[in-house]
Tab-separated table of N, CA and C in Angstrom:
chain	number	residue	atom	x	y	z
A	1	UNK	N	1.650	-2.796	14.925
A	1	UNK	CA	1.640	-2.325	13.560
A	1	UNK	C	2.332	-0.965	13.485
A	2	UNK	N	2.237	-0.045	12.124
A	2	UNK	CA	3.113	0.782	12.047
A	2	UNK	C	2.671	1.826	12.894
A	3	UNK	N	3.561	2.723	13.310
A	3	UNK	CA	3.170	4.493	13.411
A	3	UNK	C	4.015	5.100	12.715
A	4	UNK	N	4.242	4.859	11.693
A	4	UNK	CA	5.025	5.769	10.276
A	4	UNK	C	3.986	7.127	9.789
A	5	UNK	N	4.342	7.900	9.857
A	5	UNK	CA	3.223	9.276	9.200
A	5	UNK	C	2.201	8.435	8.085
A	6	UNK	N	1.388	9.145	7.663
A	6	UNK	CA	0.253	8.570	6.331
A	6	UNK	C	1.331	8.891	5.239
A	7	UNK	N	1.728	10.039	4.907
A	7	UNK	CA	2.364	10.303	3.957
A	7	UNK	C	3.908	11.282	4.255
A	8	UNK	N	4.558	10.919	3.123
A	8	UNK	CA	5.724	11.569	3.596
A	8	UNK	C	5.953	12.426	2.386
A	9	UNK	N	5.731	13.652	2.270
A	9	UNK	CA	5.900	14.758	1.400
A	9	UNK	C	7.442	15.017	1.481
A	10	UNK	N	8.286	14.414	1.805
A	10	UNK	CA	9.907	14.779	1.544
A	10	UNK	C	9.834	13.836	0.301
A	11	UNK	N	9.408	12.432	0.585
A	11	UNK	CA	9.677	11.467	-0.591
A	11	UNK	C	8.934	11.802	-2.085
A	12	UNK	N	7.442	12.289	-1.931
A	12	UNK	CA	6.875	13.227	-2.954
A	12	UNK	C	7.559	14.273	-3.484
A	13	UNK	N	8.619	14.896	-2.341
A	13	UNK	CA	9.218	16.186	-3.344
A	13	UNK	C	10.627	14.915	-3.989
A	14	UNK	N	11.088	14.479	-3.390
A	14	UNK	CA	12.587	13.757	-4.092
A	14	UNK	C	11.850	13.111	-5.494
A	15	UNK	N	10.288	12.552	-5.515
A	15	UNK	CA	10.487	12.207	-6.381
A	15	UNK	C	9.856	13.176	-7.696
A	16	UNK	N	9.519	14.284	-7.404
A	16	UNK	CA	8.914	15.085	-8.358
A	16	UNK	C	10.462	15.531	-8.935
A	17	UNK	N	11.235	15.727	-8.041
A	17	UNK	CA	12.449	16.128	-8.376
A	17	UNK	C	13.413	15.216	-9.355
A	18	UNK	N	12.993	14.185	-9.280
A	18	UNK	CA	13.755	12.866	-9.945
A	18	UNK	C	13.331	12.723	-11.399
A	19	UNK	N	11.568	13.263	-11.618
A	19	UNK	CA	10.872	13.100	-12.541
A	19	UNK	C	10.896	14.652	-13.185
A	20	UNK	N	11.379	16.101	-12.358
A	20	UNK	CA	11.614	16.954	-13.219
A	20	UNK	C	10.578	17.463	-14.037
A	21	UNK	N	9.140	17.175	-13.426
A	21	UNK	CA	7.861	17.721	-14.100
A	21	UNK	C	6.825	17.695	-12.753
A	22	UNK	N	6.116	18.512	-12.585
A	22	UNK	CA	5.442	18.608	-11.797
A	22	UNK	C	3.883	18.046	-12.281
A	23	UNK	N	4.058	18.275	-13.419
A	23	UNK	CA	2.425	17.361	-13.906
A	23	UNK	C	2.524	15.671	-14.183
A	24	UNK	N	3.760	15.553	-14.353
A	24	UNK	CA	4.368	13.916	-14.418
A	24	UNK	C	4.263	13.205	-12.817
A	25	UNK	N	4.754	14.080	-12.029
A	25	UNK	CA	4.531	13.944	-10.590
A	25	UNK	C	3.023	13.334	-10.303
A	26	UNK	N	2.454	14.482	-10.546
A	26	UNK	CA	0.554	14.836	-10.683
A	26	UNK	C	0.195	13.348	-11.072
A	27	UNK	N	0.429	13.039	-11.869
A	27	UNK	CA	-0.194	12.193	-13.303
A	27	UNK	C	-0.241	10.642	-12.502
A	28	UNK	N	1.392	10.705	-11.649
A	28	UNK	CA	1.693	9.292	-11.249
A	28	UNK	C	0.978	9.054	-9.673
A	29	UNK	N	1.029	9.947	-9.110
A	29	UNK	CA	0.306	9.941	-7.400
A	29	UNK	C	-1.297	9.840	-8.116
A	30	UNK	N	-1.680	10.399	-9.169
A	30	UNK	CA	-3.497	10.137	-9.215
A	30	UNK	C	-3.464	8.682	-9.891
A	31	UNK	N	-2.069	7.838	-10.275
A	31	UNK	CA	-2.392	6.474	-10.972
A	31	UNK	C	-2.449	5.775	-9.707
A	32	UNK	N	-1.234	5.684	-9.340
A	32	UNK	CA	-1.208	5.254	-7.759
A	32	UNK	C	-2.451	4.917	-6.883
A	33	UNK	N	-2.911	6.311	-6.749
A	33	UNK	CA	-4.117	6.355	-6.054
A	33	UNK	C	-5.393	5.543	-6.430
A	34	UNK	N	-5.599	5.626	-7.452
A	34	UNK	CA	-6.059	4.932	-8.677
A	34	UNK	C	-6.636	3.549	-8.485
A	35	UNK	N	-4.876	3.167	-8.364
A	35	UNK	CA	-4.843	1.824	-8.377
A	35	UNK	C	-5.050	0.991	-6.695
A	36	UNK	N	-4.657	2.061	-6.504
A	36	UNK	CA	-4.728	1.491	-4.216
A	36	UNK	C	-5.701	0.450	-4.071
A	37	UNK	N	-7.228	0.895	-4.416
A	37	UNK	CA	-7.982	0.038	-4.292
A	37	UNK	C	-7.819	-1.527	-4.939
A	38	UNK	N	-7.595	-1.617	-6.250
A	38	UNK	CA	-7.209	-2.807	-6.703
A	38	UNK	C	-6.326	-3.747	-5.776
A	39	UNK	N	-5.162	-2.592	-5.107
A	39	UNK	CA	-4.429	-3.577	-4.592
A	39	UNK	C	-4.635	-3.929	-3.048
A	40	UNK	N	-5.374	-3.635	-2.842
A	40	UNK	CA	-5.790	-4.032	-1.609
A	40	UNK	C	-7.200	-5.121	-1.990
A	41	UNK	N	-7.966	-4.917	-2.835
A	41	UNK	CA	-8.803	-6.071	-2.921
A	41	UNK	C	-7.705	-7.119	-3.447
A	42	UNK	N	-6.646	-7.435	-3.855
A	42	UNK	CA	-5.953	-8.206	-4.844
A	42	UNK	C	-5.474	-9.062	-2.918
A	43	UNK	N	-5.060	-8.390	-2.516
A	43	UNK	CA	-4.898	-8.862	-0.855
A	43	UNK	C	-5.744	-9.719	-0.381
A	44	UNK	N	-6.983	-9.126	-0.435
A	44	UNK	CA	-8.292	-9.756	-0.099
A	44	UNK	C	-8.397	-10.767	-0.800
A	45	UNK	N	-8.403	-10.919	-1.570
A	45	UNK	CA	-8.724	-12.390	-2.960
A	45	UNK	C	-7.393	-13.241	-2.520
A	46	UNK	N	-6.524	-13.094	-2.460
A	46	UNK	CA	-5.287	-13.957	-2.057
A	46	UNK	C	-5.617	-14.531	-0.640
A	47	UNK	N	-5.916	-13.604	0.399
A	47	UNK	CA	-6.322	-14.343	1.710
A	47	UNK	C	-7.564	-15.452	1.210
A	48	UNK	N	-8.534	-14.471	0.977
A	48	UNK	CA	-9.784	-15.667	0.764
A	48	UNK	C	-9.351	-16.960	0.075
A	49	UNK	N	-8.177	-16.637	-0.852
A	49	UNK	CA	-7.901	-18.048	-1.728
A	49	UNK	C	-7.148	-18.931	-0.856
A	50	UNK	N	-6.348	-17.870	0.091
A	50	UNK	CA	-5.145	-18.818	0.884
A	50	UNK	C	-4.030	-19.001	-0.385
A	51	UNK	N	-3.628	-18.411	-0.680
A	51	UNK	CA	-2.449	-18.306	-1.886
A	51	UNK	C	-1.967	-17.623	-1.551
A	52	UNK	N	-0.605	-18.399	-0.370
A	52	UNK	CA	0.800	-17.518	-0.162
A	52	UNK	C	1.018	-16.756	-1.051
A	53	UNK	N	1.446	-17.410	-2.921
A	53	UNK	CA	1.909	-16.460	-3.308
A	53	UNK	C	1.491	-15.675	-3.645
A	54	UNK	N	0.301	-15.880	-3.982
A	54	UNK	CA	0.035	-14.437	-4.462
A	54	UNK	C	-0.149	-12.901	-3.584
A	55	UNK	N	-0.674	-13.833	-2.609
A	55	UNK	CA	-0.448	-13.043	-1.375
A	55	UNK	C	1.002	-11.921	-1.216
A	56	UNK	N	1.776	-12.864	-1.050
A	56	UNK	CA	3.348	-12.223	-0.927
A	56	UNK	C	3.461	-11.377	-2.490
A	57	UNK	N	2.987	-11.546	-3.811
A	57	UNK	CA	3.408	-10.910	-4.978
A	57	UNK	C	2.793	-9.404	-4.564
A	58	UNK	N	1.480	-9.706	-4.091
A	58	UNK	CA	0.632	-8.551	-3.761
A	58	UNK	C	0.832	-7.759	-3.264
A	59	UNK	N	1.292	-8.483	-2.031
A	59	UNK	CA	1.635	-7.298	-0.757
A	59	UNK	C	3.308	-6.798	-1.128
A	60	UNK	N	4.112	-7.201	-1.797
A	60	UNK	CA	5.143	-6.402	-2.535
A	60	UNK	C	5.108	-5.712	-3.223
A	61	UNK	N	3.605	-5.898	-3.971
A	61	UNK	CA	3.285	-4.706	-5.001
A	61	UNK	C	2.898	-3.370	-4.290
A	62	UNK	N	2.310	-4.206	-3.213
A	62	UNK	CA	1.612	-2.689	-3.038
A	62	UNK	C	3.266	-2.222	-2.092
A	63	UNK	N	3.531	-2.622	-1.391
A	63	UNK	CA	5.078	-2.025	-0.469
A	63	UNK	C	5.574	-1.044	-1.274
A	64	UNK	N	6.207	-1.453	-2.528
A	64	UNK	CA	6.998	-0.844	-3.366
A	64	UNK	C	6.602	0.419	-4.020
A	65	UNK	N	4.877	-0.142	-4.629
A	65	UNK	CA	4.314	1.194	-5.155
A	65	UNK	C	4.197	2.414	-4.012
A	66	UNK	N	3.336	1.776	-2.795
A	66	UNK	CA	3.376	2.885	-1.709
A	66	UNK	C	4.641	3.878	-1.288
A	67	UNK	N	5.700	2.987	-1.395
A	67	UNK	CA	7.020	3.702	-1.027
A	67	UNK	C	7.654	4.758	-2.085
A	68	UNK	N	7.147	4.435	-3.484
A	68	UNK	CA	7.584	5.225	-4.146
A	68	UNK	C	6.444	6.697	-4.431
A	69	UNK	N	5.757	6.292	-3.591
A	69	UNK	CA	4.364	7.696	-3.964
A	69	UNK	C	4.347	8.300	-2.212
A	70	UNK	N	5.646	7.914	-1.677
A	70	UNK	CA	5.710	8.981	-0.276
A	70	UNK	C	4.379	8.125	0.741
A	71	UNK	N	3.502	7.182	0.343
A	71	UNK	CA	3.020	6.425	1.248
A	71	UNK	C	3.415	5.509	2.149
A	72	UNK	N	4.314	6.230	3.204
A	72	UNK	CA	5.098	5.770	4.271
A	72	UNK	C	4.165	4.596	4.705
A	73	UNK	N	3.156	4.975	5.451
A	73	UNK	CA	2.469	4.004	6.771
A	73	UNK	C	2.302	2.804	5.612
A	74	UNK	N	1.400	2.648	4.899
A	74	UNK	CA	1.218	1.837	3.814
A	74	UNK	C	2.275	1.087	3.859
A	75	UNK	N	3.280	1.828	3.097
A	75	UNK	CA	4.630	1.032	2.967
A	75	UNK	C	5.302	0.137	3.762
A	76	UNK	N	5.073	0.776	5.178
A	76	UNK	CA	5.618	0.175	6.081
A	76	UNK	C	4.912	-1.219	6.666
A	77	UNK	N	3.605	-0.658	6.661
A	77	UNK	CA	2.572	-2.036	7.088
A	77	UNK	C	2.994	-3.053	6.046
A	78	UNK	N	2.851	-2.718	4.638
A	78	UNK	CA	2.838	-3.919	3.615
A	78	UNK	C	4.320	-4.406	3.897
A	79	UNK	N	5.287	-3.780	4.389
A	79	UNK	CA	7.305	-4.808	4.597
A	79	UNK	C	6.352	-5.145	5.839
A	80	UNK	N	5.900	-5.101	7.342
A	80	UNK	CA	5.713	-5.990	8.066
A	80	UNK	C	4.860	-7.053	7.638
A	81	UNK	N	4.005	-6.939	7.048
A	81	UNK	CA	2.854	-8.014	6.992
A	81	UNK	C	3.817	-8.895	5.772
A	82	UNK	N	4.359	-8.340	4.837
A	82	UNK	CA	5.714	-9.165	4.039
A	82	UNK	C	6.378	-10.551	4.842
A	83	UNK	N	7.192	-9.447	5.965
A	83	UNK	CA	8.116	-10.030	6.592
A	83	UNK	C	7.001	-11.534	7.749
A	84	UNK	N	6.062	-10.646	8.056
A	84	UNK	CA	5.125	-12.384	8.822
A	84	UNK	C	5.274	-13.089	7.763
A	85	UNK	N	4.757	-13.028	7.049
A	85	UNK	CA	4.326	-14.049	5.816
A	85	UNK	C	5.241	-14.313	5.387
A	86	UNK	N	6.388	-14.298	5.022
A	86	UNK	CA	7.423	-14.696	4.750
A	86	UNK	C	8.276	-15.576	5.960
A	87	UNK	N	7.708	-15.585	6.515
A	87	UNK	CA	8.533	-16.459	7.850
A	87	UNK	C	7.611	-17.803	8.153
A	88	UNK	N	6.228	-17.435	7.437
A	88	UNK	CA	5.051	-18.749	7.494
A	88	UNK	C	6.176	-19.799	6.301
A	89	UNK	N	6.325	-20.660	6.793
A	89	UNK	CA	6.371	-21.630	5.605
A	89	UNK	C	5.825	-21.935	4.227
A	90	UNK	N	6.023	-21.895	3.153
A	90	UNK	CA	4.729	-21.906	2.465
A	90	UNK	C	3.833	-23.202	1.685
A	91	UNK	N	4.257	-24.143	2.317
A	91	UNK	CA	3.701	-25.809	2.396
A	91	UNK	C	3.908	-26.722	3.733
A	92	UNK	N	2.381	-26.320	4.026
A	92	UNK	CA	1.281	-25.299	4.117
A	92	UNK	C	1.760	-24.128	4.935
A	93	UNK	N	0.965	-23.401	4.675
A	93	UNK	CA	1.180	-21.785	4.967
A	93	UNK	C	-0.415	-22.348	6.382
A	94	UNK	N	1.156	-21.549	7.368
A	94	UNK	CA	-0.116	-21.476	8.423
A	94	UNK	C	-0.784	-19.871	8.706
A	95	UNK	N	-1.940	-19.850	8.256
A	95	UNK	CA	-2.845	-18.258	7.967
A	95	UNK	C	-2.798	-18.260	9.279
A	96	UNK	N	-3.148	-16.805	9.848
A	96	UNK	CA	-3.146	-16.288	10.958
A	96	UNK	C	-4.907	-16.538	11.146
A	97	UNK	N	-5.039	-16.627	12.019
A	97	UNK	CA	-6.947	-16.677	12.961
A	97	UNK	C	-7.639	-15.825	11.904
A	98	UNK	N	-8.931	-15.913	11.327
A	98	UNK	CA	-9.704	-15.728	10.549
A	98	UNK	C	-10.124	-14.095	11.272
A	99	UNK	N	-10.195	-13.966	12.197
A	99	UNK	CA	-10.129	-12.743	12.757
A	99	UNK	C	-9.174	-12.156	12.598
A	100	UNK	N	-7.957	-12.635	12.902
A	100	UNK	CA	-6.787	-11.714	12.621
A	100	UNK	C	-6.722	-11.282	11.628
A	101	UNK	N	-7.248	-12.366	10.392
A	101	UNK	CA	-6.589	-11.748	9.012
A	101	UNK	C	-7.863	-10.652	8.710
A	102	UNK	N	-9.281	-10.257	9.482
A	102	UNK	CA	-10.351	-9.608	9.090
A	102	UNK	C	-9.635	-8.307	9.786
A	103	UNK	N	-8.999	-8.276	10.785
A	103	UNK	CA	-8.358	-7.454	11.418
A	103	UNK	C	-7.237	-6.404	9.839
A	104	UNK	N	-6.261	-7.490	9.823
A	104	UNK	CA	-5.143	-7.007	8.918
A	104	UNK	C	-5.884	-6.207	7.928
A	105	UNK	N	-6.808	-6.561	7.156
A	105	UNK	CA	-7.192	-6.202	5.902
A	105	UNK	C	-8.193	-5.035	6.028
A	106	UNK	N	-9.267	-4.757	7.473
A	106	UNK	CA	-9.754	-3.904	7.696
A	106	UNK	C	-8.534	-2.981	8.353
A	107	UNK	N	-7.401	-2.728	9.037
A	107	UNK	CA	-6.686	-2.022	8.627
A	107	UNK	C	-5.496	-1.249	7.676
A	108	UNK	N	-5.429	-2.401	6.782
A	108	UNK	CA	-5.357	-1.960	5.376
A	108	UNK	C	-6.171	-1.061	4.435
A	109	UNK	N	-7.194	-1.473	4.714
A	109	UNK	CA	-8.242	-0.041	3.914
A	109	UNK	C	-8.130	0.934	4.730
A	110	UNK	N	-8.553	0.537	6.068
A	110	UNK	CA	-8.625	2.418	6.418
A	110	UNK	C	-7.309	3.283	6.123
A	111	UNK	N	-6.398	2.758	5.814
A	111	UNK	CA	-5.097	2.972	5.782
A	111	UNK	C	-4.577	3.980	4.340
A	112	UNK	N	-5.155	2.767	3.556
A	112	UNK	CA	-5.420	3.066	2.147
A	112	UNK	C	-6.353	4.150	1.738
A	113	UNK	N	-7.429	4.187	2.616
A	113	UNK	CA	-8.170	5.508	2.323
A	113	UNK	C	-7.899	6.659	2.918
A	114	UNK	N	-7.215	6.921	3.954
A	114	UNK	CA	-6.689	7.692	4.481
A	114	UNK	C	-5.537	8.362	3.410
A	115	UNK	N	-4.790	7.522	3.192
A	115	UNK	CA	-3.663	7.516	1.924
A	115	UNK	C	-4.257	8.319	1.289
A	116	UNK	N	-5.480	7.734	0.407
A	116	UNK	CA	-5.620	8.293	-1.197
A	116	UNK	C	-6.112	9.670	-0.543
A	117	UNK	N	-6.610	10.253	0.454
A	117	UNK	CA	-7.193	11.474	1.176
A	117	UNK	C	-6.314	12.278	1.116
A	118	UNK	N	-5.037	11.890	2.216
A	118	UNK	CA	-3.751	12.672	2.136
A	118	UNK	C	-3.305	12.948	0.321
A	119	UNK	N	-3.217	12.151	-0.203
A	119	UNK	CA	-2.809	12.652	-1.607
A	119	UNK	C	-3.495	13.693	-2.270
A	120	UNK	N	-5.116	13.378	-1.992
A	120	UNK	CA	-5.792	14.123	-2.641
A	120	UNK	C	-5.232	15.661	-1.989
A	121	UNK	N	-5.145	15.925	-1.200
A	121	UNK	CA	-5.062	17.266	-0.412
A	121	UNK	C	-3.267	17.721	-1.133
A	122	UNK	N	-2.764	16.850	-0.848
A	122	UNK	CA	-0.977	16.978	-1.663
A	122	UNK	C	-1.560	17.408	-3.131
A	123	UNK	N	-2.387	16.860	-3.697
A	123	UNK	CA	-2.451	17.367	-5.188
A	123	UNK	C	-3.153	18.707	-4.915
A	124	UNK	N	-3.826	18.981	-4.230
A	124	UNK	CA	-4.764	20.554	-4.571
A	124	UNK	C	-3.476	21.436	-3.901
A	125	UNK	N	-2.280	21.062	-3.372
A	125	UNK	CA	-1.310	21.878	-2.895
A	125	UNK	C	-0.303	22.333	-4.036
A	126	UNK	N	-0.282	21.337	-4.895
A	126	UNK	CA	0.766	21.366	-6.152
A	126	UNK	C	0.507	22.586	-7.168
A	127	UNK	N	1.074	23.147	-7.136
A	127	UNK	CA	0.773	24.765	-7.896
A	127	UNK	C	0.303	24.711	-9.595
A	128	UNK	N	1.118	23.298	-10.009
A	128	UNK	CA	0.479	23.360	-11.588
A	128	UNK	C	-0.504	22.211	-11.450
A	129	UNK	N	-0.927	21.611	-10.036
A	129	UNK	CA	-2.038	20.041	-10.469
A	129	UNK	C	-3.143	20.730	-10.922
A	130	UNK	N	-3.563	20.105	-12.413
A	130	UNK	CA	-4.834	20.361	-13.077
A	130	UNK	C	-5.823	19.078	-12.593
């Protein structure tokens, strides 16, 4: 699995810089964060269902969102676990060992909480985060 940093504060500054507000910045890393949990139970409900797709919609959601809020490791885990699952066939989709997948998803949260931690600490660093 990955060893990508938790967070990457270069991609947090490119994108505060892109967005040109530092409370717009603020606003979108606490939605993000926000939302982490959803998308990792949304993971969970797709395994338990065994629904490739939704599975694969999920875990792109979260890839994309993570990558754009400087959540490297995240990011990176959700393109590998992408790229397995995308190489399963998807009629029938052969799931990985019921352990494995208790494995994947318990390191997905700690991952995710670690995440929303690192952010939290990035926001009390931000000079205008209210």
């Amino acid at each position: 699995m990955t060893t990508a940093p938790v967070l990457d504060a270069d991609a947090l500054g490119r994108l505060g810089e892109q967005l040109g507000d530092t409370d717009m910045l603020c606003r979108f890393i606490r939605r993000y964060e926000a939302m982490l949990g959803q998308r990792v139970e949304r993971l969970q409900r797709a395994l338990t269902a065994q629904d490739h797709e939704d599975w694969m919609d999920a875990v792109l959601s979260l890839k994309t969102s993570s990558a754009m809020a400087g959540a490297e490791a995240l990011s990176t885990l959700a393109a590998e676990l992408q790229e397995d699952f995308a190489s399963r066939p998807p009629t029938p989709v052969r799931w990985p060992a019921v352990e494995r997948l208790a494995e994947i998803m318990e390191c997905l949260r700690r991952l995710a909480a670690e995440t929303a931690r690192q952010l939290r600490i990035f926001l009390q660093q931000v000079p205008s985060a209210s």
